[in-house]
CSV table of C-alpha atoms in Angstrom, one decimal:
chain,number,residue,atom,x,y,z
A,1,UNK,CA,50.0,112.3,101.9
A,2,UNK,CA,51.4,109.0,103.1
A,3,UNK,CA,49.5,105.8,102.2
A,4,UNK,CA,49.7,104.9,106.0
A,5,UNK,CA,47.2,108.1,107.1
A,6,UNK,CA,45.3,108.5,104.0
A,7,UNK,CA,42.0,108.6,105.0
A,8,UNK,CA,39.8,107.0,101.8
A,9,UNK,CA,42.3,103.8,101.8
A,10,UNK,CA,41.4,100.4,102.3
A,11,UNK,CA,45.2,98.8,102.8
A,12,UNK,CA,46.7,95.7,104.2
A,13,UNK,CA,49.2,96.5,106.0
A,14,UNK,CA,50.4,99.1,108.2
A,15,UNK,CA,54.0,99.8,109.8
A,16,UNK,CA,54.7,100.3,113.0
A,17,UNK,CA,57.7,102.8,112.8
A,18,UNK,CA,58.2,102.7,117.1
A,19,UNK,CA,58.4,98.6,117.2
A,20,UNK,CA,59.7,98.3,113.3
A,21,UNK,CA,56.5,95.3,113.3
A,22,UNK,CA,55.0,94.7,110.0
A,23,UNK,CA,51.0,94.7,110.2
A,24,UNK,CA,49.2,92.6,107.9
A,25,UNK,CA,45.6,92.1,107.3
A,26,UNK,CA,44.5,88.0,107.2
A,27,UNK,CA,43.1,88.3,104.1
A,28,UNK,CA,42.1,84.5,104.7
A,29,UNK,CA,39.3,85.7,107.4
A,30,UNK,CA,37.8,88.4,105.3
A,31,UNK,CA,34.9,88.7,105.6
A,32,UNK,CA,34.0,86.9,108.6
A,33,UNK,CA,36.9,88.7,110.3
A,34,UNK,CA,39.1,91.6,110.2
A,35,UNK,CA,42.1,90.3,112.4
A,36,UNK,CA,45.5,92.3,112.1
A,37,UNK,CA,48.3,90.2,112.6
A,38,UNK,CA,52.4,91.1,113.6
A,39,UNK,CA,54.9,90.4,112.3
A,40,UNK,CA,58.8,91.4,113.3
A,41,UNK,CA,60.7,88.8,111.4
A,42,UNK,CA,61.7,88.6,107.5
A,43,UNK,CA,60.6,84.9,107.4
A,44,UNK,CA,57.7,84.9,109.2
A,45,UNK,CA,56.8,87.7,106.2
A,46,UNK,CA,57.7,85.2,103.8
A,47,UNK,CA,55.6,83.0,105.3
A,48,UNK,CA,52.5,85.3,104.8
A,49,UNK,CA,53.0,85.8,101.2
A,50,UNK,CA,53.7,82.1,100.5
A,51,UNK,CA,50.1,81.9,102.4
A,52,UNK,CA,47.9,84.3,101.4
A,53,UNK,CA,47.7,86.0,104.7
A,54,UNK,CA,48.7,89.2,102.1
A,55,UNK,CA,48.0,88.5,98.8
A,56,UNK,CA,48.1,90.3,94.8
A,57,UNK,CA,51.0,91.7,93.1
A,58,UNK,CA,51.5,95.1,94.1
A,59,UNK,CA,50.9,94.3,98.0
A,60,UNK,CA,53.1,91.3,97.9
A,61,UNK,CA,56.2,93.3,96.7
A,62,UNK,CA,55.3,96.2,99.2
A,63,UNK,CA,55.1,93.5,102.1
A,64,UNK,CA,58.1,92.5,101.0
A,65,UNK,CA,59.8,95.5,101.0
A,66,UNK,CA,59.0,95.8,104.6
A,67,UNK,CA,60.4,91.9,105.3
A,68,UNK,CA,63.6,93.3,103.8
A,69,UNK,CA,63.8,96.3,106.2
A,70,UNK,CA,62.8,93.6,109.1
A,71,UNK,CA,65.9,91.1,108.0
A,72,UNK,CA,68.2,94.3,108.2
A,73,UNK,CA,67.4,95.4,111.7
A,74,UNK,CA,67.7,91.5,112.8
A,75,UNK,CA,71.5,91.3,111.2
A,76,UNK,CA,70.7,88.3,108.6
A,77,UNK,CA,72.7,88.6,105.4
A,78,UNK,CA,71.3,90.6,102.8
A,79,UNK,CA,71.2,88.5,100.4
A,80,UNK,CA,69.7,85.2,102.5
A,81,UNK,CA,66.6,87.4,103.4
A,82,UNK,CA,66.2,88.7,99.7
A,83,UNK,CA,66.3,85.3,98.3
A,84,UNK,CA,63.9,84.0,100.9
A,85,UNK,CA,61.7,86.8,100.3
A,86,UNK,CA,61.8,85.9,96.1
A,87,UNK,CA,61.5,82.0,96.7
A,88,UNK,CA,57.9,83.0,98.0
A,89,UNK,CA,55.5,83.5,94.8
A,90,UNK,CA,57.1,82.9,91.1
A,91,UNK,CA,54.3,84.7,89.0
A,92,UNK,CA,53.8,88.2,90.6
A,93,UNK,CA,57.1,90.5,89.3
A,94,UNK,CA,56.0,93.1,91.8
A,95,UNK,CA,57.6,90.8,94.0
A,96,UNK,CA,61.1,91.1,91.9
A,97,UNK,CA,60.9,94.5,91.3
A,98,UNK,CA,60.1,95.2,94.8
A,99,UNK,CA,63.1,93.6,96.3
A,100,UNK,CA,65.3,94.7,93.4
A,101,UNK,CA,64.8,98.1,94.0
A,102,UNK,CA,65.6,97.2,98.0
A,103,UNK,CA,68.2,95.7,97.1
A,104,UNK,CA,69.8,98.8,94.6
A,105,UNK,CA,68.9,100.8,98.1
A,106,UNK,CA,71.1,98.7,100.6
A,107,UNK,CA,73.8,98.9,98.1
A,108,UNK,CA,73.7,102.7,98.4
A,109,UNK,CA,73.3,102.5,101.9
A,110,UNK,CA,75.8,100.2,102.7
A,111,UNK,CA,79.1,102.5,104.2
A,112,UNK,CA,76.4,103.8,107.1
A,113,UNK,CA,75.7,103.0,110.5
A,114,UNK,CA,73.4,99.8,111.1
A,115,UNK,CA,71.0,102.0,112.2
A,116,UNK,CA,71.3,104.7,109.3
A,117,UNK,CA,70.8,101.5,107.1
A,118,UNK,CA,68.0,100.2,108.4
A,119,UNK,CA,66.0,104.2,108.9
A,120,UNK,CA,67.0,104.2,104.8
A,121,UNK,CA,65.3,100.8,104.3
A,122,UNK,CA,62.1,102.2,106.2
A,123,UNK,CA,62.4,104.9,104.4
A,124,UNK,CA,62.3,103.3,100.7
A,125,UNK,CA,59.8,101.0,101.1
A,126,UNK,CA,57.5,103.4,102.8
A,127,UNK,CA,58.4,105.3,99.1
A,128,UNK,CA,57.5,101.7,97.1
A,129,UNK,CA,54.2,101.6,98.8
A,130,UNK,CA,53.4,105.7,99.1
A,131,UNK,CA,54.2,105.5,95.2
A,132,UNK,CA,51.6,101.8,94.5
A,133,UNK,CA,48.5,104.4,96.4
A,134,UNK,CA,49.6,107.3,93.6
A,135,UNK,CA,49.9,104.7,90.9
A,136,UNK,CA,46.4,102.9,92.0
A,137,UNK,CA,45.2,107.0,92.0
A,138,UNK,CA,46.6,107.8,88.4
A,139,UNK,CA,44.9,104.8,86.7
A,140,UNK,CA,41.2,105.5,88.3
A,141,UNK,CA,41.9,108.4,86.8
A,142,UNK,CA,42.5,107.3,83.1
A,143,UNK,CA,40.7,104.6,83.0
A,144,UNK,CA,37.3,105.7,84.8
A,145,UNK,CA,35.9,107.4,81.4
A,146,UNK,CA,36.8,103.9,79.9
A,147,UNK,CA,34.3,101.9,81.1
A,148,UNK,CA,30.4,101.9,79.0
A,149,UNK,CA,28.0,102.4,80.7
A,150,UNK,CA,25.9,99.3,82.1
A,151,UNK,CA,27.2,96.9,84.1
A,152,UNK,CA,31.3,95.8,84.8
A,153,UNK,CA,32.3,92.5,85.3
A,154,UNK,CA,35.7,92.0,87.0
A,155,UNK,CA,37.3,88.5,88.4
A,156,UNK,CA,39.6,88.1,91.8
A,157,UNK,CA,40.6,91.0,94.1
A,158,UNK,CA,42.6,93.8,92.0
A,159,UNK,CA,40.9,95.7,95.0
A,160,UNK,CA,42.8,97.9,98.3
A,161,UNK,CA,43.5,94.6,99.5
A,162,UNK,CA,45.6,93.6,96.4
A,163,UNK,CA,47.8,96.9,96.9
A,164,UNK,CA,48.6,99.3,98.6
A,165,UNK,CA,45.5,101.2,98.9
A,166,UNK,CA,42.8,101.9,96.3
A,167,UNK,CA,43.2,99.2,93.9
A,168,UNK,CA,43.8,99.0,90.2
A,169,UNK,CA,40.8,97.1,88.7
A,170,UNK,CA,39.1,97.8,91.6
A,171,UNK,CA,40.0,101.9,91.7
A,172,UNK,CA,38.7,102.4,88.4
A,173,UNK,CA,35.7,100.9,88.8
A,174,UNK,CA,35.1,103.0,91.7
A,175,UNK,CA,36.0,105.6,90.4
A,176,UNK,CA,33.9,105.5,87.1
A,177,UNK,CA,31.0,104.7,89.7
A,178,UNK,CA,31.5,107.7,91.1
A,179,UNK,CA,31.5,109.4,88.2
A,180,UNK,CA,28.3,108.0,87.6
A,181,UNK,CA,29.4,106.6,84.4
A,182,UNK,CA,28.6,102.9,85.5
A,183,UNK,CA,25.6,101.1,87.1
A,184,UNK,CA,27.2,98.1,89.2
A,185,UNK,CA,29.6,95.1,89.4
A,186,UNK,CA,29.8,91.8,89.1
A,187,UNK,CA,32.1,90.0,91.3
A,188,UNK,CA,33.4,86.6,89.9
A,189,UNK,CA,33.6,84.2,93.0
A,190,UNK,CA,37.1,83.0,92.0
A,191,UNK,CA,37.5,80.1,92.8
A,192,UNK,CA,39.4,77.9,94.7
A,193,UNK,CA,40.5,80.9,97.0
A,194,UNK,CA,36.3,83.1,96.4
A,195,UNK,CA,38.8,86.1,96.2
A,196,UNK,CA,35.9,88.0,94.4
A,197,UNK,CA,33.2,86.8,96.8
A,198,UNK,CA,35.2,87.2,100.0
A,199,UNK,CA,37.3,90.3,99.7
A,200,UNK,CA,35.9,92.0,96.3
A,201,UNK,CA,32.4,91.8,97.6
A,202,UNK,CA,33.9,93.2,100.7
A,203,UNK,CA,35.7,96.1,99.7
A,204,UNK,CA,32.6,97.4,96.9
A,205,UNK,CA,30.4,97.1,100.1
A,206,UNK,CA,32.3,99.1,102.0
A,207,UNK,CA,33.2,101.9,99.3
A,208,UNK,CA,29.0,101.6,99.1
A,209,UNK,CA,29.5,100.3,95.3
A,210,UNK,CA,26.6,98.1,94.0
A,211,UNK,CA,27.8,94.5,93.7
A,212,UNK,CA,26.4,91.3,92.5
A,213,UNK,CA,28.5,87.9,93.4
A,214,UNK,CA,28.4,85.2,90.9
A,215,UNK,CA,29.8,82.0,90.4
A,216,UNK,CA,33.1,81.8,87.7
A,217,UNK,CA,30.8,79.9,85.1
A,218,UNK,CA,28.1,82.1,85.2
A,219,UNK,CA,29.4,84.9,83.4
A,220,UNK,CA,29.1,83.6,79.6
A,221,UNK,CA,25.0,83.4,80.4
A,222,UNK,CA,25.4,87.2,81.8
A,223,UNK,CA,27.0,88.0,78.7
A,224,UNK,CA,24.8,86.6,76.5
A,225,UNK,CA,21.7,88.0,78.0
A,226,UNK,CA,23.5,91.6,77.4
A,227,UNK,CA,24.0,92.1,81.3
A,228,UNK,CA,27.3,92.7,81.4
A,229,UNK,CA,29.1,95.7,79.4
A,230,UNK,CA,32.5,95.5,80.0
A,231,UNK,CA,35.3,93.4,81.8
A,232,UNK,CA,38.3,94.6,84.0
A,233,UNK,CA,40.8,92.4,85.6
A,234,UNK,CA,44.1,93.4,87.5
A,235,UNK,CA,47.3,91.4,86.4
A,236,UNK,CA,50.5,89.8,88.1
A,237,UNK,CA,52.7,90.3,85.5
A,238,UNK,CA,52.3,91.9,82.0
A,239,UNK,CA,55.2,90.4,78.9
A,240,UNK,CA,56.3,92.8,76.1
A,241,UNK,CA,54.3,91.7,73.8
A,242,UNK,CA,51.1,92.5,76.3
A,243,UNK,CA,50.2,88.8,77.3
A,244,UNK,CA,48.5,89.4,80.8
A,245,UNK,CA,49.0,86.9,83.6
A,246,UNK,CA,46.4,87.0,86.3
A,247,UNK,CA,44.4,84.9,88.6
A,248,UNK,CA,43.3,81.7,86.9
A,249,UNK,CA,39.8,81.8,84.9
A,250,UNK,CA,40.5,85.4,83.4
A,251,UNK,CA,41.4,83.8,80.3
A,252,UNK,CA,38.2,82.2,80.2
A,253,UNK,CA,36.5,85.8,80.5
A,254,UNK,CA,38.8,87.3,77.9
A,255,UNK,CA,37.6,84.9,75.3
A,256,UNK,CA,33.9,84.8,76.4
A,257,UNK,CA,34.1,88.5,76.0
A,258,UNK,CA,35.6,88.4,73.0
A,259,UNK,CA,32.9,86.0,71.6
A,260,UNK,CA,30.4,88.6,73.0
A,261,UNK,CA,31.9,91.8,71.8
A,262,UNK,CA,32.8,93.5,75.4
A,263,UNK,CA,35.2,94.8,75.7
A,264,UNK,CA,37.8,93.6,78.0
A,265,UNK,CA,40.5,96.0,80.0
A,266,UNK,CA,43.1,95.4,82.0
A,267,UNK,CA,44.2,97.7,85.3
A,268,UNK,CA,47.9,97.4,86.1
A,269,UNK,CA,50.3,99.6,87.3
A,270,UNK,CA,53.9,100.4,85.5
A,271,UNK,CA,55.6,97.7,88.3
A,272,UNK,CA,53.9,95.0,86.7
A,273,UNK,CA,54.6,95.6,83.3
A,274,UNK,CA,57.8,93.2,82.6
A,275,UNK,CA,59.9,93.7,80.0
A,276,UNK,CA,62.4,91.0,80.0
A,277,UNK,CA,59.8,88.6,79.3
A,278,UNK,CA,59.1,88.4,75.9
A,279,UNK,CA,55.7,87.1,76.1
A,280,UNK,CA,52.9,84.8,78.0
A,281,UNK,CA,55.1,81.5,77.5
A,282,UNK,CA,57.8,83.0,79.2
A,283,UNK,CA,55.4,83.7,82.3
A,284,UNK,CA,56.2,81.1,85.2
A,285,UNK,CA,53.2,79.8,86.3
A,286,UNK,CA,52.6,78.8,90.2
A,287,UNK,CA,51.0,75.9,91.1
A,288,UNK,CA,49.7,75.8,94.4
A,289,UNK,CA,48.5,72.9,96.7
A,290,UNK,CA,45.7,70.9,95.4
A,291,UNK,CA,43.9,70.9,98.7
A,292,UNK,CA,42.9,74.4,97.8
A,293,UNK,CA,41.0,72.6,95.2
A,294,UNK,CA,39.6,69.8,96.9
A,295,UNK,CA,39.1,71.7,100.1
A,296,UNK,CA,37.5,75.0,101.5
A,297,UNK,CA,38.9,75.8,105.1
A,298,UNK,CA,38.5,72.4,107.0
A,299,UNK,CA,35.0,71.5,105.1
A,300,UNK,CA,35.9,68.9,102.2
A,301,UNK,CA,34.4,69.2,98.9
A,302,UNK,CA,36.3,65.9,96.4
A,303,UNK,CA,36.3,62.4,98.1
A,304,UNK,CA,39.7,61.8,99.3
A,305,UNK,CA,42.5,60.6,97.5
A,306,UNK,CA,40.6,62.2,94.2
A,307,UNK,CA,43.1,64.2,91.8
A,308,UNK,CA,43.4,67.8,91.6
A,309,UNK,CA,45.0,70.7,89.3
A,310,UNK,CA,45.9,73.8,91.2
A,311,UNK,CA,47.5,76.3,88.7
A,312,UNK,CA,47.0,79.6,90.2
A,313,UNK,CA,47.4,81.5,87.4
A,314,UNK,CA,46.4,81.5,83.7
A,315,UNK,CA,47.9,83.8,80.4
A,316,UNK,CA,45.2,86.0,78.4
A,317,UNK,CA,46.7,86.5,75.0
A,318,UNK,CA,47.6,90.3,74.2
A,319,UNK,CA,44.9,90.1,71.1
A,320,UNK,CA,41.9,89.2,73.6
A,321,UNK,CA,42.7,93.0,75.7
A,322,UNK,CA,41.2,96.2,74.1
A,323,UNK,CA,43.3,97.9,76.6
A,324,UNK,CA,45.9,98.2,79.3
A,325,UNK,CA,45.4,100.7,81.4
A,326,UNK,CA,48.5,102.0,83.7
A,327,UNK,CA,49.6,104.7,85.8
A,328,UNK,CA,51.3,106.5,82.8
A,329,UNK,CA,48.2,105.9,80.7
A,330,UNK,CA,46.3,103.8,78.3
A,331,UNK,CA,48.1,100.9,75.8
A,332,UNK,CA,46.8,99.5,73.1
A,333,UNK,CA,47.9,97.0,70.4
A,334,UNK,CA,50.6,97.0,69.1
A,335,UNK,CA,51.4,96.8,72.9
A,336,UNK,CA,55.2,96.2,72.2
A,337,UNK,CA,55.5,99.4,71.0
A,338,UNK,CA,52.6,101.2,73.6
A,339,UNK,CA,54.1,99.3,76.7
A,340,UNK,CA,57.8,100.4,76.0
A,341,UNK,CA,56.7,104.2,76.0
A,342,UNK,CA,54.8,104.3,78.6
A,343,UNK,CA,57.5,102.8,80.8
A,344,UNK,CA,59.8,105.3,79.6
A,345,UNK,CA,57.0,108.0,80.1
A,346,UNK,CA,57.9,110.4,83.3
């Protein structure tokens, strides 16, 4: 079944095939609001990624997919709209691999009609995000019996929201709750963006999932009072040598859990695994705007003029994960050996 009209799916985007309009969920008024915005041009995509109108790896490179298809139909050059599209966010390589595989696809495409180009376009990355749902799907499904039983911790949205429908943190925690093999979640706030508290929080409610929000520096005091079993995080982009890169503060949990004995997983699918980087050093890291920091909406929090940091991103070292849990299976150390076979796996 297509992601676009599977029932269970909490996505954030849709396509409208009659008016070629990309549909995008503003993940930035979640919860308060669900609003559904348009979009018909590549840029104005671009735009959305670059503001976290769509955000998290997987639904960023689908999103983007669909900006590529939009720059087509309008007549820009290929290759302007691709390199607009990959200017956007420098960490996520769901992004790269998303646009790289458009990109193979015009290529192939390129002795047909303008409209037979374009309908081929649609067509692919209605495949890229048809193939994130079954991916999402396929690592509920391994790592469900993962999880111990107790109490799951997990930080930011690897949620629906994140990809294209399910989630990959996110989808195996539901899916070991419905398996009854877990009791409830944590949400991490997340700050400066409250990613767990305003879309996490959101989605576990919906999918009727018991969920608990706490603050980022409240999870060591879980931990030590023994109420928090496990950890499961999503990634942006996973090196050869298994070095995860994901929203900033999940190093801080890795090592916490480490110092606690948890163990700590990692949910990601085979499009974010990135072999050409040779580890976590190697990982660009993007700094946002430090008014994310200082600011929440219009409401102030740091007198002005005060400095700020705003990496968004931070590297968890590959000996901190127990275990990376993809589409193709389950990795473990040593993950340059585990990693490579699994992307090679059919």
């Amino acid at each position: 079944m297509s992601a676009s009209l599977h029932p269970t799916l909490l996505s954030p985007l849709r396509f409208d095939k009659g008016l070629c309009e990309l549909l995008l969920i503003d993940q930035l008024a979640l919860p308060g609001e669900e609003i559904w915005r348009r979009y018909s041009d590549y840029q104005a995509v671009a735009d959305a990624i670059r503001n976290m109108v769509v955000r998290g790896a997987p639904a960023i490179g689908i999103a983007a997919a669909f900006g590529v298809v939009l720059g087509v139909k309008a007549g820009e050059p290929l290759e302007q709209v691709i390199a607009t599209l990959r200017s956007t966010r420098p960490t996520a390589v769901n992004l790269f691999w998303a646009l790289d595989r458009m990109q193979r696809r015009a290529a192939e495409l390129s002795m047909l009609s303008h409209h037979k180009q374009v309908e081929g376009l649609c067509t692919e990355a209605q495949a890229i995000w048809d193939e994130d749902v079954a991916m999402c799907l396929r690592m509920a499904e391994h790592g469900a019996k993962l999880l111990p039983p107790g109490n799951v911790l997990t930080h930011c949205n690897a949620g629906g929201l994140a990809t294209g429908g399910y989630g990959t943190a996110v989808g195996v925690i539901r899916s070991a709750f419905a398996l009854g093999h877990i009791a409830g979640v944590f949400a991490d706030e997340t700050r400066p963006f409250l990613q767990g508290a305003r879309l996490t929080a959101y989605e576990f409610q919906k999918a009727g999932v018991p969920v608990t929000v706490i603050c980022d520096n409240m999870a060591g005091h879980l931990m030590a009072r023994g109420e928090i079993q496990s950890v499961i995080v999503g990634a942006d982009r996973i090196a050869k040598n298994g070095d995860v890169a994901n929203k900033i503060g999940t190093y801080s949990l890795a090592v916490l859990a480490k110092a606690h004995g948890i163990p700590f997983f990692v949910a990601a699918p085979r499009s974010t695994l990135d072999p050409k980087t040779a580890s976590g050093r190697d990982i660009p890291i993007e700094e946002r705007s430090t008014e994310e920091v200082v600011k929440i909406g219009p409401v102030r929090l740091a007198p002005v003029g005060v400095l700020a940091r705003h990496p968004a991103f931070d590297v968890t070292p590959a000996h901190l994960v127990t275990a990376i849990i993809t589409d193709a299976g389950i990795a473990r150390a040593p993950y340059d050996t585990s990693l490579s076979a699994l992307l090679l796996a059919t």
